[in-house]
GROMACS .gro file of C-alpha atoms in nm:
model
  469
    1MET     CA    1   8.198   3.228   1.868
    2SER     CA    2   8.549   3.346   1.786
    3PRO     CA    3   8.611   3.706   1.673
    4LYS     CA    4   8.623   3.584   1.314
    5ASP     CA    5   8.291   3.403   1.365
    6VAL     CA    6   8.136   3.719   1.507
    7LEU     CA    7   8.239   3.926   1.206
    8ALA     CA    8   8.094   3.664   0.972
    9PHE     CA    9   7.775   3.648   1.182
   10ALA     CA   10   7.739   4.027   1.174
   11LYS     CA   11   7.779   4.030   0.796
   12ALA     CA   12   7.528   3.747   0.747
   13GLU     CA   13   7.274   3.927   0.967
   14GLY     CA   14   7.326   4.260   0.792
   15ALA     CA   15   7.440   4.436   1.110
   16LYS     CA   16   7.500   4.808   1.060
   17GLN     CA   17   7.602   4.888   1.418
   18VAL     CA   18   7.764   4.715   1.715
   19ASP     CA   19   7.640   4.777   2.070
   20VAL     CA   20   7.886   4.693   2.351
   21ARG     CA   21   7.739   4.667   2.702
   22PHE     CA   22   7.875   4.666   3.057
   23THR     CA   23   7.734   4.685   3.411
   24ASP     CA   24   7.794   4.932   3.694
   25ILE     CA   25   7.834   4.845   4.063
   26PRO     CA   26   7.462   4.872   4.158
   27GLY     CA   27   7.374   4.648   3.861
   28LEU     CA   28   7.244   4.884   3.590
   29GLN     CA   29   7.350   4.793   3.235
   30HIS     CA   30   7.506   5.058   3.011
   31HIS     CA   31   7.593   5.060   2.642
   32ILE     CA   32   7.781   5.243   2.370
   33THR     CA   33   7.716   5.198   1.997
   34TYR     CA   34   7.957   5.212   1.703
   35PRO     CA   35   7.913   5.178   1.327
   36ILE     CA   36   7.986   4.818   1.232
   37THR     CA   37   8.281   4.945   1.028
   38GLN     CA   38   8.458   5.019   1.358
   39LEU     CA   39   8.455   4.650   1.453
   40ASN     CA   40   8.740   4.428   1.336
   41GLU     CA   41   8.942   4.139   1.477
   42ASP     CA   42   9.177   4.381   1.655
   43SER     CA   43   8.878   4.526   1.846
   44PHE     CA   44   8.861   4.207   2.053
   45GLU     CA   45   9.217   4.275   2.175
   46ASP     CA   46   9.244   4.653   2.169
   47GLY     CA   47   8.885   4.734   2.269
   48PHE     CA   48   8.711   5.070   2.256
   49GLY     CA   49   8.801   5.374   2.465
   50ILE     CA   50   8.527   5.499   2.701
   51ASP     CA   51   8.487   5.755   2.980
   52GLY     CA   52   8.417   5.582   3.312
   53SER     CA   53   8.392   5.893   3.528
   54SER     CA   54   8.011   5.904   3.532
   55ILE     CA   55   7.958   5.534   3.601
   56ARG     CA   56   7.833   5.471   3.955
   57GLY     CA   57   8.101   5.332   4.184
   58TRP     CA   58   8.382   5.364   3.929
   59ALA     CA   59   8.691   5.582   3.900
   60ALA     CA   60   8.729   5.951   3.976
   61ILE     CA   61   8.747   6.190   3.680
   62ASN     CA   62   9.129   6.199   3.692
   63GLU     CA   63   9.142   5.822   3.627
   64SER     CA   64   8.840   5.791   3.401
   65ASP     CA   65   8.987   5.659   3.075
   66MET     CA   66   8.886   5.294   3.031
   67LEU     CA   67   8.902   5.026   2.764
   68LEU     CA   68   8.589   4.826   2.682
   69ILE     CA   69   8.680   4.484   2.539
   70PRO     CA   70   8.392   4.299   2.368
   71ASP     CA   71   8.353   3.928   2.445
   72ALA     CA   72   8.291   3.742   2.119
   73SER     CA   73   8.113   3.456   2.296
   74THR     CA   74   7.827   3.686   2.403
   75ALA     CA   75   7.726   3.806   2.055
   76TYR     CA   76   7.364   3.817   1.939
   77MET     CA   77   7.146   4.047   1.726
   78ASP     CA   78   6.943   4.300   1.921
   79PRO     CA   79   6.573   4.216   1.879
   80PHE     CA   80   6.444   4.572   1.943
   81TYR     CA   81   6.656   4.828   1.759
   82GLU     CA   82   6.528   4.961   1.426
   83THR     CA   83   6.880   4.955   1.283
   84PRO     CA   84   7.021   4.598   1.266
   85THR     CA   85   7.262   4.592   1.559
   86LEU     CA   86   7.506   4.333   1.687
   87VAL     CA   87   7.522   4.318   2.069
   88MET     CA   88   7.814   4.201   2.283
   89THR     CA   89   7.895   4.222   2.652
   90GLY     CA   90   8.231   4.375   2.736
   91THR     CA   91   8.494   4.369   3.008
   92ILE     CA   92   8.667   4.683   3.135
   93LEU     CA   93   9.048   4.719   3.126
   94ASP     CA   94   9.279   4.985   3.260
   95PRO     CA   95   9.430   5.150   2.949
   96ILE     CA   96   9.770   5.201   3.113
   97THR     CA   97   9.835   4.864   3.277
   98LYS     CA   98   9.603   4.663   3.047
   99GLN     CA   99   9.487   4.485   3.364
  100LYS     CA  100   9.119   4.406   3.413
  101TYR     CA  101   8.952   4.679   3.616
  102ASP     CA  102   8.889   4.581   3.979
  103ARG     CA  103   8.554   4.762   3.994
  104ASP     CA  104   8.411   4.599   3.683
  105PRO     CA  105   8.150   4.354   3.820
  106ARG     CA  106   8.197   4.118   3.526
  107ASN     CA  107   8.569   4.098   3.600
  108ILE     CA  108   8.491   4.017   3.964
  109ALA     CA  109   8.272   3.725   3.854
  110ARG     CA  110   8.551   3.598   3.631
  111LYS     CA  111   8.805   3.628   3.915
  112ALA     CA  112   8.574   3.420   4.137
  113GLU     CA  113   8.578   3.143   3.875
  114LEU     CA  114   8.957   3.158   3.854
  115HIS     CA  115   8.987   3.151   4.233
  116LEU     CA  116   8.777   2.835   4.246
  117LEU     CA  117   9.008   2.677   3.989
  118ALA     CA  118   9.316   2.783   4.186
  119THR     CA  119   9.188   2.618   4.505
  120GLY     CA  120   9.180   2.280   4.331
  121LEU     CA  121   8.841   2.207   4.489
  122ALA     CA  122   8.655   2.219   4.158
  123ASP     CA  123   8.689   2.360   3.810
  124THR     CA  124   8.331   2.476   3.750
  125CYS     CA  125   8.054   2.640   3.948
  126TYR     CA  126   7.708   2.623   3.797
  127PHE     CA  127   7.438   2.877   3.879
  128GLY     CA  128   7.070   2.861   3.796
  129ALA     CA  129   6.889   3.178   3.907
  130GLU     CA  130   6.511   3.220   3.911
  131ALA     CA  131   6.434   3.591   3.885
  132GLU     CA  132   6.071   3.688   3.948
  133PHE     CA  133   5.920   4.016   3.827
  134PHE     CA  134   5.597   4.215   3.810
  135ILE     CA  135   5.419   4.338   3.496
  136PHE     CA  136   5.232   4.667   3.545
  137ASP     CA  137   5.011   4.871   3.313
  138ASN     CA  138   5.093   5.202   3.478
  139VAL     CA  139   5.342   5.333   3.731
  140ALA     CA  140   5.381   5.684   3.871
  141PHE     CA  141   5.607   5.806   4.150
  142GLU     CA  142   5.763   6.125   4.278
  143SER     CA  143   5.968   6.236   4.575
  144THR     CA  144   6.036   6.604   4.649
  145PRO     CA  145   6.130   6.789   4.969
  146HIS     CA  146   5.760   6.854   5.038
  147SER     CA  147   5.576   6.559   4.879
  148ALA     CA  148   5.609   6.192   4.798
  149PHE     CA  149   5.386   5.931   4.638
  150TYR     CA  150   5.381   5.618   4.427
  151GLU     CA  151   5.096   5.455   4.242
  152ILE     CA  152   5.100   5.134   4.041
  153ASP     CA  153   4.825   4.963   3.850
  154ALA     CA  154   4.778   4.635   3.668
  155GLU     CA  155   4.468   4.522   3.487
  156GLU     CA  156   4.522   4.187   3.660
  157GLY     CA  157   4.548   4.339   4.009
  158ARG     CA  158   4.291   4.211   4.259
  159TRP     CA  159   4.235   4.569   4.372
  160ASN     CA  160   4.051   4.626   4.040
  161GLU     CA  161   3.776   4.375   4.120
  162GLY     CA  162   3.533   4.655   4.210
  163ARG     CA  163   3.588   4.862   3.898
  164ARG     CA  164   3.259   4.939   3.719
  165GLU     CA  165   3.368   4.977   3.357
  166ASN     CA  166   3.527   4.712   3.133
  167ASN     CA  167   3.558   4.469   3.422
  168LEU     CA  168   3.554   4.104   3.314
  169GLY     CA  169   3.673   3.962   3.648
  170TYR     CA  170   3.923   3.675   3.662
  171ARG     CA  171   4.197   3.822   3.876
  172PRO     CA  172   4.432   3.628   4.109
  173ARG     CA  173   4.353   3.674   4.477
  174TYR     CA  174   4.627   3.809   4.701
  175LYS     CA  175   4.883   3.531   4.762
  176GLU     CA  176   4.682   3.291   4.539
  177GLY     CA  177   4.834   3.361   4.199
  178TYR     CA  178   5.046   3.048   4.166
  179PHE     CA  179   4.987   2.858   3.838
  180PRO     CA  180   4.629   2.964   3.745
  181VAL     CA  181   4.532   2.909   3.381
  182PRO     CA  182   4.400   3.194   3.165
  183PRO     CA  183   4.194   3.406   3.182
  184THR     CA  184   4.301   3.443   3.549
  185ASP     CA  185   4.660   3.434   3.426
  186HIS     CA  186   4.653   3.745   3.207
  187TYR     CA  187   5.009   3.718   3.080
  188GLN     CA  188   5.047   3.374   2.921
  189ASP     CA  189   5.084   3.514   2.569
  190LEU     CA  190   5.314   3.798   2.678
  191ARG     CA  191   5.546   3.557   2.863
  192ALA     CA  192   5.543   3.325   2.560
  193LYS     CA  193   5.660   3.617   2.346
  194MET     CA  194   5.932   3.695   2.601
  195VAL     CA  195   6.049   3.332   2.586
  196GLU     CA  196   6.056   3.343   2.206
  197VAL     CA  197   6.280   3.651   2.207
  198LEU     CA  198   6.501   3.517   2.490
  199GLU     CA  199   6.564   3.195   2.299
  200LYS     CA  200   6.643   3.385   1.982
  201ALA     CA  201   6.908   3.575   2.179
  202GLY     CA  202   7.069   3.244   2.280
  203LEU     CA  203   6.923   3.181   2.626
  204SER     CA  204   6.795   2.834   2.713
  205ILE     CA  205   6.453   2.859   2.883
  206GLU     CA  206   6.308   2.576   3.094
  207CYS     CA  207   5.959   2.705   3.176
  208HIS     CA  208   5.747   3.010   3.253
  209HIS     CA  209   5.447   3.066   3.479
  210HIS     CA  210   5.247   3.309   3.690
  211GLU     CA  211   5.381   3.362   4.041
  212VAL     CA  212   5.207   3.386   4.379
  213ALA     CA  213   5.120   3.757   4.391
  214THR     CA  214   4.833   3.928   4.216
  215GLY     CA  215   4.901   4.223   3.986
  216GLY     CA  216   5.114   4.042   3.729
  217GLN     CA  217   5.389   3.861   3.918
  218CYS     CA  218   5.564   3.618   3.682
  219GLU     CA  219   5.869   3.395   3.650
  220ILE     CA  220   6.065   3.269   3.350
  221ASP     CA  221   6.329   3.007   3.441
  222GLN     CA  222   6.659   2.980   3.258
  223LYS     CA  223   6.871   2.668   3.236
  224PHE     CA  224   7.176   2.672   3.464
  225ASP     CA  225   7.517   2.769   3.327
  226THR     CA  226   7.864   2.860   3.451
  227LEU     CA  227   7.882   3.149   3.698
  228LEU     CA  228   7.998   3.416   3.451
  229ARG     CA  229   7.769   3.301   3.172
  230SER     CA  230   7.471   3.288   3.410
  231ALA     CA  231   7.540   3.645   3.519
  232ASP     CA  232   7.567   3.756   3.154
  233ASN     CA  233   7.241   3.573   3.081
  234MET     CA  234   7.066   3.741   3.373
  235MET     CA  235   7.150   4.085   3.235
  236THR     CA  236   7.023   3.981   2.891
  237TYR     CA  237   6.712   3.830   3.053
  238LYS     CA  238   6.628   4.156   3.231
  239TYR     CA  239   6.690   4.360   2.916
  240ILE     CA  240   6.466   4.143   2.697
  241VAL     CA  241   6.183   4.097   2.948
  242ARG     CA  242   6.163   4.473   3.007
  243ASN     CA  243   6.169   4.561   2.639
  244VAL     CA  244   5.916   4.301   2.525
  245ALA     CA  245   5.675   4.429   2.792
  246TYR     CA  246   5.745   4.788   2.686
  247GLN     CA  247   5.658   4.703   2.325
  248TYR     CA  248   5.320   4.583   2.448
  249GLY     CA  249   5.256   4.901   2.647
  250LYS     CA  250   5.345   4.750   2.984
  251SER     CA  251   5.623   4.798   3.239
  252VAL     CA  252   5.829   4.528   3.411
  253THR     CA  253   5.999   4.580   3.747
  254PHE     CA  254   6.248   4.358   3.929
  255MET     CA  255   6.196   4.563   4.246
  256PRO     CA  256   6.164   4.306   4.527
  257LYS     CA  257   5.850   4.438   4.701
  258PRO     CA  258   5.635   4.677   4.497
  259ILE     CA  259   5.299   4.566   4.647
  260TYR     CA  260   5.223   4.584   5.019
  261GLY     CA  261   5.055   4.276   5.167
  262ASP     CA  262   5.143   4.032   4.887
  263ASN     CA  263   5.445   3.825   4.796
  264GLY     CA  264   5.763   3.996   4.681
  265SER     CA  265   5.997   3.890   4.403
  266GLY     CA  266   6.293   3.667   4.485
  267MET     CA  267   6.583   3.529   4.285
  268HIS     CA  268   6.645   3.181   4.422
  269CYS     CA  269   6.995   3.071   4.322
  270HIS     CA  270   7.067   2.703   4.253
  271GLN     CA  271   7.439   2.629   4.269
  272SER     CA  272   7.674   2.333   4.249
  273LEU     CA  273   8.044   2.252   4.207
  274TRP     CA  274   8.184   2.016   3.943
  275LYS     CA  275   8.530   1.884   3.855
  276ASN     CA  276   8.643   1.710   3.538
  277GLY     CA  277   8.282   1.686   3.426
  278SER     CA  278   8.163   1.516   3.746
  279PRO     CA  279   7.923   1.662   4.006
  280LEU     CA  280   8.073   1.711   4.352
  281PHE     CA  281   7.757   1.777   4.553
  282ALA     CA  282   7.611   1.424   4.533
  283GLY     CA  283   7.693   1.179   4.813
  284GLU     CA  284   7.571   0.970   5.102
  285GLU     CA  285   7.505   1.245   5.355
  286TYR     CA  286   7.177   1.420   5.441
  287ALA     CA  287   6.939   1.454   5.141
  288GLY     CA  288   7.188   1.273   4.918
  289LEU     CA  289   7.451   1.544   4.956
  290SER     CA  290   7.827   1.506   4.975
  291GLN     CA  291   8.028   1.635   5.269
  292MET     CA  292   8.160   1.908   5.038
  293ALA     CA  293   7.804   2.024   4.970
  294LEU     CA  294   7.729   2.041   5.343
  295TRP     CA  295   8.041   2.249   5.404
  296TYR     CA  296   7.943   2.473   5.110
  297ILE     CA  297   7.604   2.525   5.278
  298GLY     CA  298   7.788   2.597   5.601
  299GLY     CA  299   7.976   2.877   5.425
  300LEU     CA  300   7.658   3.027   5.283
  301LEU     CA  301   7.487   3.022   5.622
  302ARG     CA  302   7.793   3.148   5.813
  303HIS     CA  303   7.833   3.449   5.583
  304ALA     CA  304   7.466   3.503   5.488
  305ARG     CA  305   7.428   3.819   5.695
  306ALA     CA  306   7.728   3.977   5.518
  307LEU     CA  307   7.614   3.842   5.181
  308SER     CA  308   7.277   4.011   5.232
  309ALA     CA  309   7.427   4.352   5.150
  310ILE     CA  310   7.515   4.218   4.804
  311ILE     CA  311   7.237   3.967   4.729
  312ALA     CA  312   6.952   4.176   4.880
  313PRO     CA  313   7.108   4.516   4.819
  314THR     CA  314   6.819   4.764   4.837
  315THR     CA  315   6.615   4.918   5.116
  316ASN     CA  316   6.313   4.761   4.944
  317SER     CA  317   6.472   4.415   4.975
  318TYR     CA  318   6.398   4.424   5.349
  319LYS     CA  319   6.028   4.475   5.286
  320ARG     CA  320   6.047   4.120   5.141
  321LEU     CA  321   6.290   3.972   5.395
  322VAL     CA  322   6.048   3.992   5.688
  323PRO     CA  323   6.005   3.718   5.954
  324GLY     CA  324   5.680   3.527   5.918
  325TYR     CA  325   5.618   3.619   5.556
  326GLU     CA  326   5.712   3.443   5.233
  327ALA     CA  327   6.086   3.505   5.235
  328PRO     CA  328   6.330   3.273   5.417
  329VAL     CA  329   6.497   3.502   5.670
  330ASN     CA  330   6.594   3.222   5.909
  331LEU     CA  331   6.936   3.077   5.836
  332ALA     CA  332   6.888   2.703   5.823
  333PHE     CA  333   6.898   2.428   5.561
  334SER     CA  334   6.653   2.155   5.469
  335ARG     CA  335   6.548   1.922   5.191
  336ARG     CA  336   6.234   2.032   5.006
  337ASN     CA  337   6.143   2.289   5.274
  338ARG     CA  338   6.101   2.630   5.107
  339SER     CA  339   6.097   2.813   5.438
  340ALA     CA  340   6.470   2.740   5.485
  341ALA     CA  341   6.738   2.975   5.352
  342CYS     CA  342   6.916   2.678   5.193
  343ARG     CA  343   6.696   2.416   5.029
  344ILE     CA  344   6.807   2.090   4.869
  345PRO     CA  345   6.569   2.018   4.579
  346MET     CA  346   6.459   1.653   4.566
  347TYR     CA  347   6.300   1.637   4.220
  348SER     CA  348   6.560   1.394   4.086
  349SER     CA  349   6.787   1.124   4.226
  350SER     CA  350   7.048   1.186   3.954
  351PRO     CA  351   7.386   1.298   4.095
  352LYS     CA  352   7.397   1.562   3.819
  353ALA     CA  353   7.083   1.723   3.960
  354LYS     CA  354   7.217   1.750   4.315
  355ARG     CA  355   7.248   2.116   4.406
  356VAL     CA  356   7.188   2.375   4.676
  357GLU     CA  357   6.921   2.643   4.637
  358PHE     CA  358   6.996   2.963   4.827
  359ARG     CA  359   6.667   3.151   4.866
  360PRO     CA  360   6.732   3.496   5.025
  361PRO     CA  361   6.865   3.672   4.708
  362ASP     CA  362   6.634   3.897   4.510
  363PRO     CA  363   6.651   4.023   4.149
  364SER     CA  364   6.756   4.376   4.244
  365CYS     CA  365   7.107   4.244   4.302
  366ASN     CA  366   7.395   4.275   4.058
  367PRO     CA  367   7.427   3.912   3.936
  368TYR     CA  368   7.803   3.938   3.877
  369LEU     CA  369   7.866   4.050   4.235
  370GLY     CA  370   7.593   3.832   4.387
  371PHE     CA  371   7.699   3.506   4.222
  372ALA     CA  372   8.067   3.575   4.292
  373ALA     CA  373   8.000   3.654   4.660
  374MET     CA  374   7.792   3.338   4.711
  375LEU     CA  375   8.063   3.123   4.551
  376MET     CA  376   8.328   3.284   4.775
  377ALA     CA  377   8.117   3.207   5.084
  378GLY     CA  378   8.072   2.847   4.970
  379ILE     CA  379   8.444   2.805   4.901
  380ASP     CA  380   8.522   2.941   5.247
  381GLY     CA  381   8.282   2.685   5.392
  382VAL     CA  382   8.454   2.397   5.209
  383ILE     CA  383   8.810   2.506   5.287
  384ASN     CA  384   8.735   2.565   5.655
  385LYS     CA  385   8.494   2.269   5.685
  386ILE     CA  386   8.217   2.486   5.826
  387ASP     CA  387   7.945   2.274   5.983
  388PRO     CA  388   7.598   2.394   5.874
  389GLY     CA  389   7.442   2.248   6.189
  390GLU     CA  390   7.140   2.023   6.201
  391PRO     CA  391   6.883   2.039   5.921
  392LEU     CA  392   6.547   2.192   6.000
  393ASP     CA  393   6.277   1.985   5.834
  394LYS     CA  394   5.974   2.158   5.981
  395ASP     CA  395   5.798   2.476   5.871
  396ILE     CA  396   6.021   2.746   6.017
  397TYR     CA  397   5.733   2.994   6.012
  398ASP     CA  398   5.551   2.773   6.266
  399LEU     CA  399   5.838   2.744   6.514
  400SER     CA  400   5.778   2.857   6.870
  401PRO     CA  401   5.958   3.170   6.995
  402GLU     CA  402   6.187   2.945   7.202
  403GLU     CA  403   6.285   2.738   6.895
  404LEU     CA  404   6.331   3.048   6.679
  405ARG     CA  405   6.579   3.201   6.922
  406SER     CA  406   6.830   2.931   6.833
  407VAL     CA  407   6.800   2.998   6.456
  408PRO     CA  408   7.004   3.296   6.327
  409SER     CA  409   6.832   3.527   6.082
  410MET     CA  410   6.903   3.766   5.798
  411PRO     CA  411   6.943   4.139   5.875
  412GLY     CA  412   6.627   4.345   5.902
  413SER     CA  413   6.743   4.648   5.703
  414LEU     CA  414   7.000   4.757   5.446
  415GLU     CA  415   7.181   4.953   5.720
  416GLU     CA  416   7.221   4.637   5.926
  417ALA     CA  417   7.327   4.437   5.619
  418LEU     CA  418   7.599   4.690   5.533
  419GLN     CA  419   7.725   4.674   5.892
  420CYS     CA  420   7.742   4.295   5.863
  421LEU     CA  421   7.941   4.323   5.538
  422GLU     CA  422   8.180   4.571   5.699
  423GLU     CA  423   8.243   4.328   5.985
  424ASP     CA  424   8.264   4.011   5.775
  425HIS     CA  425   8.420   4.037   5.429
  426ALA     CA  426   8.762   3.873   5.460
  427PHE     CA  427   8.627   3.569   5.275
  428LEU     CA  428   8.554   3.792   4.973
  429LEU     CA  429   8.913   3.916   4.955
  430LYS     CA  430   9.065   3.571   4.900
  431GLY     CA  431   9.234   3.540   4.561
  432ASP     CA  432   9.193   3.918   4.517
  433VAL     CA  433   8.841   3.850   4.388
  434PHE     CA  434   8.692   4.147   4.571
  435THR     CA  435   8.926   4.421   4.691
  436GLU     CA  436   8.915   4.616   5.015
  437GLU     CA  437   8.877   4.935   4.812
  438LEU     CA  438   8.575   4.794   4.627
  439ILE     CA  439   8.407   4.681   4.950
  440GLU     CA  440   8.461   5.025   5.105
  441THR     CA  441   8.326   5.198   4.793
  442TYR     CA  442   8.024   4.968   4.781
  443ILE     CA  443   7.935   5.019   5.148
  444SER     CA  444   7.982   5.396   5.123
  445TYR     CA  445   7.771   5.425   4.808
  446LYS     CA  446   7.488   5.209   4.940
  447ALA     CA  447   7.485   5.385   5.278
  448ARG     CA  448   7.489   5.740   5.140
  449HIS     CA  449   7.282   5.713   4.821
  450GLU     CA  450   7.027   5.455   4.931
  451ALA     CA  451   7.002   5.372   5.303
  452ASP     CA  452   7.048   5.729   5.427
  453ALA     CA  453   6.846   5.875   5.141
  454VAL     CA  454   6.544   5.669   5.245
  455ARG     CA  455   6.602   5.697   5.620
  456LEU     CA  456   6.614   6.077   5.615
  457ARG     CA  457   6.290   6.129   5.422
  458PRO     CA  458   5.945   6.135   5.582
  459HIS     CA  459   5.744   5.829   5.476
  460PRO     CA  460   5.390   5.886   5.342
  461TYR     CA  461   5.248   5.642   5.594
  462GLU     CA  462   5.398   5.847   5.878
  463PHE     CA  463   5.138   6.114   5.799
  464SER     CA  464   4.862   5.855   5.853
  465LEU     CA  465   5.021   5.752   6.181
  466TYR     CA  466   5.137   6.080   6.329
  467TYR     CA  467   4.988   6.391   6.165
  468ASP     CA  468   4.736   6.440   6.444
  469ILE     CA  469   4.958   6.325   6.727
   0.00000   0.00000   0.00000
């Protein structure tokens, strides 16, 4: 929609307020709300003044004045607010220079798209991200200098099979929750409601289903879109899924590994390059790929260890990325094989369906930064003709120790991932998409506020291991 269309839409829907949203560096969405009378056509040029000093990873207090410019193409009516409210996603500008702010994740995603265009390789990058999540009935946690605990519960959790009262059975076994029908799948109706609200907000949904883990692990798949639009859609997806669940007295988490001993939640990212409306990843090479697609895979695999700090950006991410479990930690590519970091789906022979699925990302990542970083790695692979090596068409989890030694792997911790990013980020700086200052800020924030914060605290399980030592 154009700004004029948005104003007409707001009037037709009876909007009384406008909510403009933006995302911080770690990936949390923020918002500020204005009476609808404050929105006019000039607002889409002049924006709204905000204070950015308290936003994680942004400017110091002496440079905190920012402009928030709403994007008319993102408009929809909020499905949860009591007061009819128009919602738009915004981009942050520096009020002095009127330049887009280098630490605004949405601006970084847009710069990645422009960099791709400037290379002449392609004019469009499509992303289709599959973000898994858990639905819980109760969650409690606390961490103090002298105590720490967490406790989660889900009516569907297999751990409730021995409960005496109000126990009707039908719960997915650990690692056996993929595609069961109700009543074992407890959340069919809730997911259907989520889909209904997502579609009303403008997202195109392909399917939904129960996932592998017990305890309410689910997935709702969106149709692919351009990089920036897919990142916008992922933020809307998270917002709506959380709030629909909340309305039904439940809690959704996109935390990668909330349950020990069962599958974690990934965010497999399907991606492809197009030019002048034609797909560029279809060809006569392995699995029906083009040479460009193989080089793109080469870039993803070459820079995967550095990417991990952005696409698997939490200490909890490395509870999922563990050798021998469900997550693809070994850096190889293959057709159909889900144990490879890069998979080439073979559902369709259509050139338009030819794409690369990168499987290490998880839904705790900031989609603007994650999608942009993966595209930059792929572009680097194409420009430098990076050979991805030989495909690995066997189950990587069953490889012998000798065979595994020749296959590189993802980092084993957030600390290691941040070190990899520090050593290998030149590819992200091309086209001024990411800046050196942003990378330094990101590494410092993640190291101090997350990696060190967890590393320095006693773990509850250490008391089981060592209290009587």
